[in-house]
Structures are given as structure tokens and as C-alpha cells.
Short mmCIF file of C-alpha atoms in Angstrom, two decimals:
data_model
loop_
_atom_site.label_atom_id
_atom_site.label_comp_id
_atom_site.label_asym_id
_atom_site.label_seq_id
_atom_site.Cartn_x
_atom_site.Cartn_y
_atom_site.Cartn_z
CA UNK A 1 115.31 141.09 -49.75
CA UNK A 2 112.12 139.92 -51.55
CA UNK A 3 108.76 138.91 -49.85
CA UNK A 4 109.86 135.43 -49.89
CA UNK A 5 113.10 135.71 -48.00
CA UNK A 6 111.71 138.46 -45.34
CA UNK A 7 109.03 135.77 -44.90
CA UNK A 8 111.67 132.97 -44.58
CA UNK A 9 114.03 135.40 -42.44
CA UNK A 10 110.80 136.08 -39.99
CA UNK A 11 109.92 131.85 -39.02
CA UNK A 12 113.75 131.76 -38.46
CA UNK A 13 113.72 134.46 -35.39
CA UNK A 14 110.56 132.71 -34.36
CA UNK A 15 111.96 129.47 -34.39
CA UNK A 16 115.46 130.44 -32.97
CA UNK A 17 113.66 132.59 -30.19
CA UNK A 18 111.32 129.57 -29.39
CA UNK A 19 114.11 127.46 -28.75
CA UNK A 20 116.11 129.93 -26.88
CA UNK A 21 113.22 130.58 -24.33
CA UNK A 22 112.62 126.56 -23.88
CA UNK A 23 116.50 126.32 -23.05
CA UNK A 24 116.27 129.16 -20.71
CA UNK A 25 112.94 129.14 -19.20
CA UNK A 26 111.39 125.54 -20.05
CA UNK A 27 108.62 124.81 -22.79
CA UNK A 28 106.02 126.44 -20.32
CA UNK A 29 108.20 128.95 -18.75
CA UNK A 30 107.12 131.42 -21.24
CA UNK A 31 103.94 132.35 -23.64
CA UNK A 32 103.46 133.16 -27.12
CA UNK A 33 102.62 136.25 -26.51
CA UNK A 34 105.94 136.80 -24.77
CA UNK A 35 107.37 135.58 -28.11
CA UNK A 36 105.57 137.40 -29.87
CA UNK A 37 106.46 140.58 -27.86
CA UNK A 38 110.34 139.44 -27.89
CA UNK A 39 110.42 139.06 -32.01
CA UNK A 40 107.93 141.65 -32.33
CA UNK A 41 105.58 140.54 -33.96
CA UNK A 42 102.08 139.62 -33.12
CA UNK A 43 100.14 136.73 -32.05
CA UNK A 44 97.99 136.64 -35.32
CA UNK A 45 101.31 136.98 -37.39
CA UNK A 46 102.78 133.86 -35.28
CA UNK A 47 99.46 131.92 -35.86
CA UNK A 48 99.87 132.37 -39.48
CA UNK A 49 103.39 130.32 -39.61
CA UNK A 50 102.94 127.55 -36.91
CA UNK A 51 100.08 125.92 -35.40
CA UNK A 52 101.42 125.56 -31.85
CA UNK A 53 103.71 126.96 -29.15
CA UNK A 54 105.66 123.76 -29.23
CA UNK A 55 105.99 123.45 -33.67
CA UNK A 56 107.82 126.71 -33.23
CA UNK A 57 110.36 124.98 -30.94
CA UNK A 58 110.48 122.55 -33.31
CA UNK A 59 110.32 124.67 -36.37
CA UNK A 60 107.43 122.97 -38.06
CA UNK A 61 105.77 125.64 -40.40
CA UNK A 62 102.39 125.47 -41.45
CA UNK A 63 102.37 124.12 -44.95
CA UNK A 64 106.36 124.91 -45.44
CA UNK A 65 106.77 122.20 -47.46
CA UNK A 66 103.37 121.64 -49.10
CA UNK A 67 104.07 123.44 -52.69
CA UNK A 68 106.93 121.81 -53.25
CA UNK A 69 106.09 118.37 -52.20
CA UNK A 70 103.37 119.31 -54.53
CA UNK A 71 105.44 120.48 -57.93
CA UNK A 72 107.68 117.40 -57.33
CA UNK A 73 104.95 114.79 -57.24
CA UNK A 74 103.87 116.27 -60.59
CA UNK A 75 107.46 115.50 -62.24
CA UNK A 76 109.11 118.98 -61.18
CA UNK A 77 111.48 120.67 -58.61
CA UNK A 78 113.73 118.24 -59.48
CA UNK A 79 115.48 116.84 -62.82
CA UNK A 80 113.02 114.10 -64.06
CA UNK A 81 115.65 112.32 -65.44
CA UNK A 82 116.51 111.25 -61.72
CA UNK A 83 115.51 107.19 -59.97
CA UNK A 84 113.45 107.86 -57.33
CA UNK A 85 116.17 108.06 -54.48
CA UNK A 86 118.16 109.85 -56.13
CA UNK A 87 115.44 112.35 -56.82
CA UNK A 88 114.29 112.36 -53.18
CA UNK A 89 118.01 113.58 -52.08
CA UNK A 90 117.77 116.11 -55.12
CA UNK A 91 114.43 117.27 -53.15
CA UNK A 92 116.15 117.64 -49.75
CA UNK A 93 118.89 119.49 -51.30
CA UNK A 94 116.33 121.98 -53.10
CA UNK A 95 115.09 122.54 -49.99
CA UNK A 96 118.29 122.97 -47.85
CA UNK A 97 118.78 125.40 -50.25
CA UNK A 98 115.95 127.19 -49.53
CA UNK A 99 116.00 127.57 -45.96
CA UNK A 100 119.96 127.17 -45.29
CA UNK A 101 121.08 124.89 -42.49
CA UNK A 102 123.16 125.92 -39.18
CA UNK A 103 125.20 123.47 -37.30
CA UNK A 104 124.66 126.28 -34.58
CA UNK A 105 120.67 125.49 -34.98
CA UNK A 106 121.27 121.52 -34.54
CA UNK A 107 123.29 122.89 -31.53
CA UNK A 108 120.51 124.70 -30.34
CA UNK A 109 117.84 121.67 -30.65
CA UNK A 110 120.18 119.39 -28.84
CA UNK A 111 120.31 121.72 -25.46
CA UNK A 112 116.31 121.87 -26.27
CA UNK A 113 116.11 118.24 -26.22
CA UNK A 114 117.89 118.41 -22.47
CA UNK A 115 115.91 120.73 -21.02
CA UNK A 116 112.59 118.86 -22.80
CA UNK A 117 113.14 115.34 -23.59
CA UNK A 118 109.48 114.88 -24.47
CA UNK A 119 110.24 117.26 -27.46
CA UNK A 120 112.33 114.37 -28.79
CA UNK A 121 109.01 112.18 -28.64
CA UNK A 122 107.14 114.97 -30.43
CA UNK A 123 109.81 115.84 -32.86
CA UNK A 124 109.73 111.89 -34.31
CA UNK A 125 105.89 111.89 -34.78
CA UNK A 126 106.46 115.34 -36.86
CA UNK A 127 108.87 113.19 -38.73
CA UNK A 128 107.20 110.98 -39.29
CA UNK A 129 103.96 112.88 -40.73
CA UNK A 130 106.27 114.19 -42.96
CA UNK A 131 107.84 110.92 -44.37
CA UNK A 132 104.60 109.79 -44.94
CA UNK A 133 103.73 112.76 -47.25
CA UNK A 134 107.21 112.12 -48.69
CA UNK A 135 106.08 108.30 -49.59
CA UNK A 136 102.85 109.80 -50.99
CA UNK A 137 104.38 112.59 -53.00
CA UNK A 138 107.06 110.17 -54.40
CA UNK A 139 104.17 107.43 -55.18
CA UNK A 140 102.22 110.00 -57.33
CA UNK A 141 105.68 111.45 -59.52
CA UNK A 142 106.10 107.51 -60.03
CA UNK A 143 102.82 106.42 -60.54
CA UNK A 144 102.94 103.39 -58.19
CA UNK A 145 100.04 102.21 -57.09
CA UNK A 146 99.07 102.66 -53.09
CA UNK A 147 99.90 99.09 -52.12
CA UNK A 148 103.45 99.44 -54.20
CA UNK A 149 105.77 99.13 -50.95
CA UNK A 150 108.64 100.49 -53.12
CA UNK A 151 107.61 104.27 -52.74
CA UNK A 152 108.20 103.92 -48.69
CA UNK A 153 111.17 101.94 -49.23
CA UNK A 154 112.94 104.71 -51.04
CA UNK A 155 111.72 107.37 -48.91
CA UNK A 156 112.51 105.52 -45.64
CA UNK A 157 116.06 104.83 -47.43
CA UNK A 158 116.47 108.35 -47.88
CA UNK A 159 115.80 109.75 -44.31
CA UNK A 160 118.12 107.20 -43.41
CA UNK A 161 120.85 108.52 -45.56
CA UNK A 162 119.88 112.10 -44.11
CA UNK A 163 120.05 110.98 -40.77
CA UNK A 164 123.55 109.11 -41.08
CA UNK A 165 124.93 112.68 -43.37
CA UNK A 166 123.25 114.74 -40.25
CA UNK A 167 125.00 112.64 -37.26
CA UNK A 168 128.39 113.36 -39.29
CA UNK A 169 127.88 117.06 -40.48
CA UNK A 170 126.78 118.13 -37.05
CA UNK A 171 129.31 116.73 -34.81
CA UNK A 172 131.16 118.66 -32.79
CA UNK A 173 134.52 117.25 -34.11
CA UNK A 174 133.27 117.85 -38.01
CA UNK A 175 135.48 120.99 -39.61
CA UNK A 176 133.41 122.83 -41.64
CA UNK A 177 136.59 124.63 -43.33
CA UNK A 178 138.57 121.03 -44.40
CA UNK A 179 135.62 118.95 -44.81
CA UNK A 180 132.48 118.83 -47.26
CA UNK A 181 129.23 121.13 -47.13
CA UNK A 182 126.21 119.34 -46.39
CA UNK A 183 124.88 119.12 -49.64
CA UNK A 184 128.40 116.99 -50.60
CA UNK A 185 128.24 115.05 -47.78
CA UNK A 186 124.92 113.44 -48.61
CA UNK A 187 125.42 113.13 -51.97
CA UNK A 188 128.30 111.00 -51.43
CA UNK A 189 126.61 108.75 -48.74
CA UNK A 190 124.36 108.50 -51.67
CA UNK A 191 127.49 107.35 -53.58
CA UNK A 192 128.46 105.13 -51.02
CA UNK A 193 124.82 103.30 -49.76
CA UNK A 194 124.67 102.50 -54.08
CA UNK A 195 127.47 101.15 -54.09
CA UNK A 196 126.87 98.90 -51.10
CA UNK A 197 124.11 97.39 -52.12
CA UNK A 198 125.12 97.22 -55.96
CA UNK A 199 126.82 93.44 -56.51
CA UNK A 200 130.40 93.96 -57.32
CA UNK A 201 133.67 92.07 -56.41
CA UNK A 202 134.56 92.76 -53.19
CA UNK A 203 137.89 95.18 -53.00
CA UNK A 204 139.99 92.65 -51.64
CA UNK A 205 139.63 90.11 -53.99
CA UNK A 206 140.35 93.27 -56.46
CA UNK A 207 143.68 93.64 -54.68
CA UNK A 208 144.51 89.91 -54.68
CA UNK A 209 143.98 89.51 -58.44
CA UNK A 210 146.00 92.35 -59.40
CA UNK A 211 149.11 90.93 -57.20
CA UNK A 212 148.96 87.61 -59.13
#
């Protein structure tokens, strides 16, 4: 295991233990430093991945996402041949990737949302920090100018298309062992939201033609 993944491997016992504490004990039923003390690591260490007791719960990272927000504004981390929505769900691939996804996580958040419904409140403004640096990163890789409403359009379109793949992937009734990985999932909703709004005839009028 390189530095990167022991790195990686360390925010994810941080984050899981966060979460685990708030289900049991309530977001101020315990301290960092009882965190700390229960990964064992210490308080400087957890300062140096999140900014706050409560971005742990939530697994925000301090500047997770910046360097590769930053290599795909500048035309990388993702084929350059791609439209920009299409590129954007190459991105969030990339990064699931990266850091792996866990329907027992999602699991985990939902019984932290229970115990702490104003998590959920805090949870959409993090969300919705990091759509905005989304819609800036994709503006700059397209070079559109700052009052070009297309960058949040596609970005906006694409946390849509993540939040419809997540709702599926992550319920209870979804069969990871029959049905598609994550990754597949989205990129057919992809599939599927293009060729929604792409004017075609309509597949009954298909049907009818080919019966005359």
C-alpha cells in the first residue's frame, strides 16, 4: 500500500468512525479527541484531513477534490475528446474509482441522517459548494465565458443523473450480484437522459409502421 492509499485508507476510518459515533451517541455525544483516540490517531493528524467535527460525519476532506478538479479544467483527467456531460460523468467515475463506493456507507449516512436530520441541511450546502466548483472547473476546460449559463446546466444535469443512478444503486432491493456496478449504472442513465431529450420517432409509432 503506497502513501496515497494509506492516506485514502486513514479519512475512511475517520469518516466511518464519525458516523458510527453520531448514530450511537449523537453529533455532540462525543469529541474529536475521542475520535481521535478511537482511530488512533491524533487531533493534529484529524485537522489535517477535515476542517470540522461535523465534515468528518459527512466525509468532506479538505481539498479532496481540488487537484483533480484542477487537471480536468485544464483539458485532463478525462479523454478530451468527451462533450461536456459526458466528460463530467467520466470525472465522477475517475473519482469513484479513486475512493471506491459502499452501499454499506450510504447505509450508514441514512441512520446518520435519523439520528441528525440537520446533517441533511448541512450535507446539501456541501453539495452545493461543490457543484459550484464543478460549474467553474467545467467553464474553464470549455472556455465559456462566466455569464455562459451552459456550464451550470451541464453540471446541474449531471448531479441529477448521479442522484437518480444513486437512489437506484443504493436501494435496499438493488442486487449487487444480477445487476450493474455503479459505474454501469450511470453510464447508462447517461444513455438513457440522451436519448430522451434527443428528437427521434417515438417507439410506438416505430412499432406501428413496421406492422403496416
Amino acid at each position: 500500500m503506497n502513501t496515497t492509499e494509506r492516506t485514502r485508507a486513514l479519512r475512511r476510518r475517520m469518516v466511518v468512525e464519525a458516523r458510527r459515533a453520531t448514530v450511537e451517541h449523537g453529533l455532540h455525544g462525543f469529541t474529536i479527541e475521542q475520535l481521535c483516540e478511537t482511530v488512533g490517531v491524533s487531533r493534529r493528524t484529524f485537522f489535517n484531513h477535515f476542517a470540522s467535527k461535523d465534515d468528518a460525519v459527512l466525509g468532506i476532506e479538505l481539498d479532496a477534490n481540488d487537484e483533480m478538479l484542477r487537471a480536468y479544467a485544464q483539458g485532463d483527467a478525462v479523454p478530451t475528446d468527451l462533450d461536456p456531460l459526458g466528460s463530467i460523468v467520466a470525472l465522477a467515475i475517475e473519482q469513484m474509482h479513486l475512493v471506491g463506493i459502499d452501499r454499506a456507507d450510504e447505509a450508514l449516512v441514512r441512520q446518520v441522517f435519523d439520528r441528525e436530520p440537520v446533517m441533511v441541511a448541512k450535507f446539501l450546502s456541501a453539495t452545493d459548494v461543490q457543484l459550484a466548483a464543478l460549474t467553474r472547473a467545467v467553464r474553464q476546460r470549455f472556455g465559456w465565458d462566466d455569464d455562459d449559463r451552459r456550464a451550470q446546466l451541464v453540471a446541474e444535469a449531471a448531479a441529477a443523473l448521479l442522484k437518480v443512478t444513486a437512489s437506484a444503486y443504493f436501494d435496499d432491493a438493488y442486487d449487487e450480484a444480477t445487476a450493474p456496478a455503479f459505474d454501469a449504472l450511470l453510464t447508462e442513465n447517461l444513455r438513457l437522459l440522451r436519448a430522451a431529450i434527443t428528437p427521434g420517432p417515438h417507439p410506438s409509432a416505430d412499432h406501428e409502421e413496421g406492422t403496416e
